[in-house]
Amino acid sequence: MKLENYYTEQDGKLIFTRQGASDFAKHVAGDFNPIHDTDASRFCVPGDLLLSILLAKTGISEQIEIQFNGMISANTPLSIVETGEEVTVVDDNQKLYLTMTRRGTVRRDHVLATEIAEHYVQFSGKNFPHIMVPLMREQQMMINTDRPLVMYEKMSLAFDDLSINSADVALSDSAMHVSGKRGKVELAFDFIVDGKRVGHGCKTMVASSLRPYCEDAIQDLVDRFNARKQAYCLT
């Protein structure tokens, strides 16, 4: 994964185009959420792209906690600000988009960071339909299938061994907590090398505008997702 293919830097600031961010979502993450389409009215840069860049630029720490604060639009210059254990991402008006807190030893290794990020992003891209649909079916609540929107809220990463060169990522647990029309989805995962767990993490996403579960509506959404993916792969 060459991150440089999906963003540019100008005067030390990150710039994301619709095309670059969309290519990352589809080509690297396998994420065909319509909000990452180049012509989407509510276009959003994938959070996993920003996460990957942060790890590559600031290193892998023994413990990392990330809070996502807002959706990133295309062509918004963003600055990475490091202050001790805290890293923030802000625009020219100091609007906060992400806060990352690091603890413990830090290994600044671009190759390792890119490897970890790529494996995590590929895992993350399987959220829908493989993980999300069974959770919604279990809770008998679902997202708005006409305008599906599930956003990052926060995530944590922890590594027991930073001498690794790479690591696979595997789901260890998943849950969906529903409160009225709002739901939180928690996905726990492990970093694994040669069958041994070397770290773990958890990502929390927020789903709004929930409504009673309908199998036909969900199947239609899955069919549309698969059709979009197949069409992209054929181009």
mmCIF file of C-alpha atoms in Angstrom:
data_model
loop_
_atom_site.group_PDB
_atom_site.id
_atom_site.type_symbol
_atom_site.label_atom_id
_atom_site.label_comp_id
_atom_site.label_asym_id
_atom_site.label_seq_id
_atom_site.Cartn_x
_atom_site.Cartn_y
_atom_site.Cartn_z
ATOM 1 C CA MET A 1 0.000 0.000 0.000
ATOM 2 C CA LYS A 2 1.488 3.311 -1.129
ATOM 3 C CA LEU A 3 -0.291 5.918 0.967
ATOM 4 C CA GLU A 4 1.186 8.687 -1.171
ATOM 5 C CA ASN A 5 -1.182 7.603 -3.949
ATOM 6 C CA TYR A 6 -4.186 8.713 -1.920
ATOM 7 C CA TYR A 7 -3.265 12.162 -0.638
ATOM 8 C CA THR A 8 -0.857 15.031 -1.208
ATOM 9 C CA GLU A 9 0.984 17.464 1.026
ATOM 10 C CA GLN A 10 1.141 21.194 0.472
ATOM 11 C CA ASP A 11 3.035 23.479 2.839
ATOM 12 C CA GLY A 12 3.130 20.641 5.367
ATOM 13 C CA LYS A 13 -0.631 20.085 5.260
ATOM 14 C CA LEU A 14 -2.572 17.032 4.155
ATOM 15 C CA ILE A 15 -4.862 17.425 1.157
ATOM 16 C CA PHE A 16 -7.426 14.808 0.142
ATOM 17 C CA THR A 17 -9.156 14.869 -3.207
ATOM 18 C CA ARG A 18 -12.453 13.108 -3.773
ATOM 19 C CA GLN A 19 -10.815 10.771 -6.277
ATOM 20 C CA GLY A 20 -7.854 9.835 -4.080
ATOM 21 C CA ALA A 21 -9.969 9.241 -0.989
ATOM 22 C CA SER A 22 -12.536 7.261 -2.974
ATOM 23 C CA ASP A 23 -9.823 5.109 -4.543
ATOM 24 C CA PHE A 24 -8.465 4.299 -1.080
ATOM 25 C CA ALA A 25 -11.904 3.318 0.210
ATOM 26 C CA LYS A 26 -12.633 1.002 -2.693
ATOM 27 C CA HIS A 27 -9.217 -0.298 -3.710
ATOM 28 C CA VAL A 28 -7.546 -0.723 -0.303
ATOM 29 C CA ALA A 29 -10.399 -1.081 2.183
ATOM 30 C CA GLY A 30 -13.052 -2.652 -0.034
ATOM 31 C CA ASP A 31 -15.417 -0.034 1.392
ATOM 32 C CA PHE A 32 -18.247 0.810 -1.012
ATOM 33 C CA ASN A 33 -20.177 3.120 1.280
ATOM 34 C CA PRO A 34 -21.820 5.728 -1.017
ATOM 35 C CA ILE A 35 -20.417 8.601 1.085
ATOM 36 C CA HIS A 36 -17.006 7.770 -0.394
ATOM 37 C CA ASP A 37 -18.190 8.073 -3.996
ATOM 38 C CA THR A 38 -16.643 10.974 -5.871
ATOM 39 C CA ASP A 39 -20.075 12.413 -6.719
ATOM 40 C CA ALA A 40 -21.602 11.983 -3.245
ATOM 41 C CA SER A 41 -23.387 15.093 -1.946
ATOM 42 C CA ARG A 42 -22.192 14.259 1.601
ATOM 43 C CA PHE A 43 -18.713 13.086 0.603
ATOM 44 C CA CYS A 44 -16.449 12.019 3.467
ATOM 45 C CA VAL A 45 -12.773 11.065 3.491
ATOM 46 C CA PRO A 46 -12.424 7.565 5.012
ATOM 47 C CA GLY A 47 -11.326 7.643 8.640
ATOM 48 C CA ASP A 48 -9.088 4.652 7.927
ATOM 49 C CA LEU A 49 -7.094 6.719 5.427
ATOM 50 C CA LEU A 50 -6.370 9.398 8.013
ATOM 51 C CA LEU A 51 -5.526 6.732 10.603
ATOM 52 C CA SER A 52 -3.073 5.074 8.217
ATOM 53 C CA ILE A 53 -1.300 8.362 7.532
ATOM 54 C CA LEU A 54 -1.058 9.181 11.242
ATOM 55 C CA LEU A 55 0.530 5.837 12.065
ATOM 56 C CA ALA A 56 3.008 6.228 9.203
ATOM 57 C CA LYS A 57 3.974 9.757 10.259
ATOM 58 C CA THR A 58 3.915 9.505 14.065
ATOM 59 C CA GLY A 59 4.781 5.858 14.641
ATOM 60 C CA ILE A 60 3.288 2.852 16.424
ATOM 61 C CA SER A 61 2.936 3.201 20.196
ATOM 62 C CA GLU A 62 2.356 0.517 22.790
ATOM 63 C CA GLN A 63 -1.016 2.095 23.514
ATOM 64 C CA ILE A 64 -3.031 4.320 21.208
ATOM 65 C CA GLU A 65 -6.434 5.872 21.774
ATOM 66 C CA ILE A 66 -8.192 7.778 19.017
ATOM 67 C CA GLN A 67 -11.268 9.981 19.152
ATOM 68 C CA PHE A 68 -12.910 10.956 15.852
ATOM 69 C CA ASN A 69 -14.484 14.395 16.049
ATOM 70 C CA GLY A 70 -15.893 15.130 12.615
ATOM 71 C CA MET A 71 -16.299 14.206 8.976
ATOM 72 C CA ILE A 72 -13.512 15.353 6.645
ATOM 73 C CA SER A 73 -14.478 16.946 3.361
ATOM 74 C CA ALA A 74 -12.329 16.863 0.246
ATOM 75 C CA ASN A 75 -9.755 19.602 -0.349
ATOM 76 C CA THR A 76 -9.680 20.691 3.300
ATOM 77 C CA PRO A 77 -6.040 21.376 4.311
ATOM 78 C CA LEU A 78 -5.302 19.520 7.546
ATOM 79 C CA SER A 79 -2.400 19.888 9.954
ATOM 80 C CA ILE A 80 -1.010 17.182 12.238
ATOM 81 C CA VAL A 81 -0.037 18.727 15.578
ATOM 82 C CA GLU A 82 2.104 16.696 17.990
ATOM 83 C CA THR A 83 2.185 17.835 21.615
ATOM 84 C CA GLY A 84 3.831 15.293 23.869
ATOM 85 C CA GLU A 85 1.632 12.218 24.059
ATOM 86 C CA GLU A 86 -1.195 13.892 22.130
ATOM 87 C CA VAL A 87 -1.593 14.250 18.384
ATOM 88 C CA THR A 88 -4.414 16.300 16.903
ATOM 89 C CA VAL A 89 -5.624 16.889 13.361
ATOM 90 C CA VAL A 90 -7.068 20.351 12.688
ATOM 91 C CA ASP A 91 -7.929 22.562 9.737
ATOM 92 C CA ASP A 92 -6.869 26.151 9.132
ATOM 93 C CA ASN A 93 -9.676 27.376 11.402
ATOM 94 C CA GLN A 94 -8.476 25.072 14.193
ATOM 95 C CA LYS A 95 -11.529 22.857 13.828
ATOM 96 C CA LEU A 96 -10.690 19.525 15.453
ATOM 97 C CA TYR A 97 -11.188 16.344 13.429
ATOM 98 C CA LEU A 98 -9.247 13.751 15.419
ATOM 99 C CA THR A 99 -7.353 13.362 18.690
ATOM 100 C CA MET A 100 -4.835 10.585 19.216
ATOM 101 C CA THR A 101 -3.293 9.861 22.610
ATOM 102 C CA ARG A 102 -0.168 7.702 22.792
ATOM 103 C CA ARG A 103 1.414 5.968 25.755
ATOM 104 C CA GLY A 104 4.478 3.795 26.219
ATOM 105 C CA THR A 105 7.272 3.100 23.780
ATOM 106 C CA VAL A 106 6.956 4.519 20.273
ATOM 107 C CA ARG A 107 8.448 2.802 17.235
ATOM 108 C CA ARG A 108 8.763 5.123 14.257
ATOM 109 C CA ASP A 109 9.027 2.737 11.342
ATOM 110 C CA HIS A 110 7.195 3.700 8.161
ATOM 111 C CA VAL A 111 7.288 0.150 6.776
ATOM 112 C CA LEU A 112 5.828 -1.404 9.950
ATOM 113 C CA ALA A 113 3.199 1.313 10.281
ATOM 114 C CA THR A 114 2.108 0.816 6.681
ATOM 115 C CA GLU A 115 1.927 -2.967 7.133
ATOM 116 C CA ILE A 116 -0.146 -2.673 10.301
ATOM 117 C CA ALA A 117 -2.416 -0.062 8.732
ATOM 118 C CA GLU A 118 -2.977 -2.057 5.540
ATOM 119 C CA HIS A 119 -3.950 -5.233 7.388
ATOM 120 C CA TYR A 120 -6.210 -3.293 9.742
ATOM 121 C CA VAL A 121 -7.893 -1.381 6.919
ATOM 122 C CA GLN A 122 -8.583 -4.572 4.983
ATOM 123 C CA PHE A 123 -10.157 -6.032 8.131
ATOM 124 C CA SER A 124 -12.098 -2.842 8.769
ATOM 125 C CA GLY A 125 -13.499 -2.840 5.245
ATOM 126 C CA LYS A 126 -15.299 -6.112 5.974
ATOM 127 C CA ASN A 127 -17.553 -4.475 8.566
ATOM 128 C CA PHE A 128 -20.395 -4.482 6.076
ATOM 129 C CA PRO A 129 -22.027 -6.812 5.378
ATOM 130 C CA HIS A 130 -20.061 -9.587 7.109
ATOM 131 C CA ILE A 131 -20.219 -8.205 10.664
ATOM 132 C CA MET A 132 -22.848 -5.478 10.683
ATOM 133 C CA VAL A 133 -25.713 -7.469 9.181
ATOM 134 C CA PRO A 134 -25.653 -10.302 11.765
ATOM 135 C CA LEU A 135 -25.487 -7.707 14.557
ATOM 136 C CA MET A 136 -28.475 -5.798 13.207
ATOM 137 C CA ARG A 137 -30.413 -9.020 12.712
ATOM 138 C CA GLU A 138 -29.663 -10.014 16.300
ATOM 139 C CA GLN A 139 -30.880 -6.656 17.643
ATOM 140 C CA GLN A 140 -33.817 -6.519 15.197
ATOM 141 C CA MET A 141 -32.847 -2.925 14.389
ATOM 142 C CA MET A 142 -31.202 -1.630 11.232
ATOM 143 C CA ILE A 143 -29.692 1.446 9.643
ATOM 144 C CA ASN A 144 -31.517 3.554 7.060
ATOM 145 C CA THR A 145 -31.011 1.392 3.979
ATOM 146 C CA ASP A 146 -31.820 4.306 1.652
ATOM 147 C CA ARG A 147 -29.130 6.527 3.186
ATOM 148 C CA PRO A 148 -26.800 4.187 5.101
ATOM 149 C CA LEU A 149 -24.467 6.029 7.457
ATOM 150 C CA VAL A 150 -22.241 4.472 10.118
ATOM 151 C CA MET A 151 -19.470 6.685 11.462
ATOM 152 C CA TYR A 152 -16.335 6.147 13.505
ATOM 153 C CA GLU A 153 -16.529 7.370 17.090
ATOM 154 C CA LYS A 154 -13.335 6.066 18.670
ATOM 155 C CA MET A 155 -10.841 3.260 18.656
ATOM 156 C CA SER A 156 -7.979 1.871 20.707
ATOM 157 C CA LEU A 157 -4.873 -0.121 19.823
ATOM 158 C CA ALA A 158 -2.445 -1.887 22.163
ATOM 159 C CA PHE A 159 0.709 -3.802 21.311
ATOM 160 C CA ASP A 160 2.542 -6.282 23.552
ATOM 161 C CA ASP A 161 5.441 -6.612 21.117
ATOM 162 C CA LEU A 162 6.752 -3.819 18.906
ATOM 163 C CA SER A 163 9.638 -5.862 17.474
ATOM 164 C CA ILE A 164 7.278 -7.339 14.873
ATOM 165 C CA ASN A 165 7.514 -6.663 11.140
ATOM 166 C CA SER A 166 3.825 -7.078 10.403
ATOM 167 C CA ALA A 167 0.668 -8.607 11.885
ATOM 168 C CA ASP A 168 -2.589 -10.057 10.687
ATOM 169 C CA VAL A 169 -5.861 -8.728 12.109
ATOM 170 C CA ALA A 170 -8.718 -10.973 13.231
ATOM 171 C CA LEU A 171 -12.082 -10.250 14.836
ATOM 172 C CA SER A 172 -12.290 -11.391 18.467
ATOM 173 C CA ASP A 173 -15.708 -10.073 19.514
ATOM 174 C CA SER A 174 -18.535 -7.872 18.280
ATOM 175 C CA ALA A 175 -21.595 -6.242 19.805
ATOM 176 C CA MET A 176 -24.298 -3.714 18.967
ATOM 177 C CA HIS A 177 -25.910 -1.624 21.691
ATOM 178 C CA VAL A 178 -29.198 0.077 20.797
ATOM 179 C CA SER A 179 -30.736 3.056 22.551
ATOM 180 C CA GLY A 180 -33.822 4.322 20.777
ATOM 181 C CA LYS A 181 -32.882 5.238 17.214
ATOM 182 C CA ARG A 182 -29.173 5.324 17.973
ATOM 183 C CA GLY A 183 -26.794 2.389 18.088
ATOM 184 C CA LYS A 184 -23.181 1.789 18.979
ATOM 185 C CA VAL A 185 -21.248 -0.996 17.299
ATOM 186 C CA GLU A 186 -18.129 -2.298 19.053
ATOM 187 C CA LEU A 187 -15.687 -4.515 17.195
ATOM 188 C CA ALA A 188 -12.802 -6.058 19.134
ATOM 189 C CA PHE A 189 -9.883 -7.522 17.226
ATOM 190 C CA ASP A 190 -6.452 -9.068 17.722
ATOM 191 C CA PHE A 191 -3.110 -8.505 16.022
ATOM 192 C CA ILE A 192 -1.625 -11.924 15.304
ATOM 193 C CA VAL A 193 1.830 -13.100 14.207
ATOM 194 C CA ASP A 194 2.371 -16.824 13.517
ATOM 195 C CA GLY A 195 -0.715 -17.720 15.490
ATOM 196 C CA LYS A 196 0.310 -15.684 18.552
ATOM 197 C CA ARG A 197 -1.525 -12.581 19.724
ATOM 198 C CA VAL A 198 0.857 -9.630 19.840
ATOM 199 C CA GLY A 199 -1.724 -6.910 20.382
ATOM 200 C CA HIS A 200 -5.388 -6.060 20.353
ATOM 201 C CA GLY A 201 -7.788 -3.235 19.619
ATOM 202 C CA CYS A 202 -11.383 -2.090 19.569
ATOM 203 C CA LYS A 203 -13.274 0.248 17.250
ATOM 204 C CA THR A 204 -16.552 1.907 18.120
ATOM 205 C CA MET A 205 -18.932 3.168 15.470
ATOM 206 C CA VAL A 206 -22.186 5.090 15.741
ATOM 207 C CA ALA A 207 -25.275 4.331 13.688
ATOM 208 C CA SER A 208 -28.102 6.866 13.681
ATOM 209 C CA SER A 209 -31.706 6.819 12.455
ATOM 210 C CA LEU A 210 -32.224 3.169 13.340
ATOM 211 C CA ARG A 211 -35.542 1.547 12.545
ATOM 212 C CA PRO A 212 -37.138 -1.913 12.959
ATOM 213 C CA TYR A 213 -35.243 -4.643 11.135
ATOM 214 C CA CYS A 214 -36.517 -5.734 7.734
ATOM 215 C CA GLU A 215 -34.784 -8.673 6.072
ATOM 216 C CA ASP A 216 -35.895 -7.699 2.566
ATOM 217 C CA ALA A 217 -34.561 -4.144 2.952
ATOM 218 C CA ILE A 218 -31.229 -5.385 4.301
ATOM 219 C CA GLN A 219 -30.915 -7.947 1.519
ATOM 220 C CA ASP A 220 -31.567 -5.216 -1.034
ATOM 221 C CA LEU A 221 -28.817 -3.106 0.572
ATOM 222 C CA VAL A 222 -26.406 -6.056 0.491
ATOM 223 C CA ASP A 223 -27.270 -6.746 -3.146
ATOM 224 C CA ARG A 224 -26.618 -3.103 -4.044
ATOM 225 C CA PHE A 225 -23.322 -3.189 -2.146
ATOM 226 C CA ASN A 226 -22.190 -6.333 -3.967
ATOM 227 C CA ALA A 227 -23.257 -4.910 -7.335
ATOM 228 C CA ARG A 228 -21.251 -1.727 -6.716
ATOM 229 C CA LYS A 229 -18.232 -3.795 -5.720
ATOM 230 C CA GLN A 230 -18.506 -6.038 -8.765
ATOM 231 C CA ALA A 231 -18.910 -3.057 -11.105
ATOM 232 C CA TYR A 232 -15.815 -1.413 -9.632
ATOM 233 C CA CYS A 233 -13.759 -4.579 -9.981
ATOM 234 C CA LEU A 234 -14.697 -4.812 -13.653
ATOM 235 C CA THR A 235 -13.503 -1.282 -14.459
#
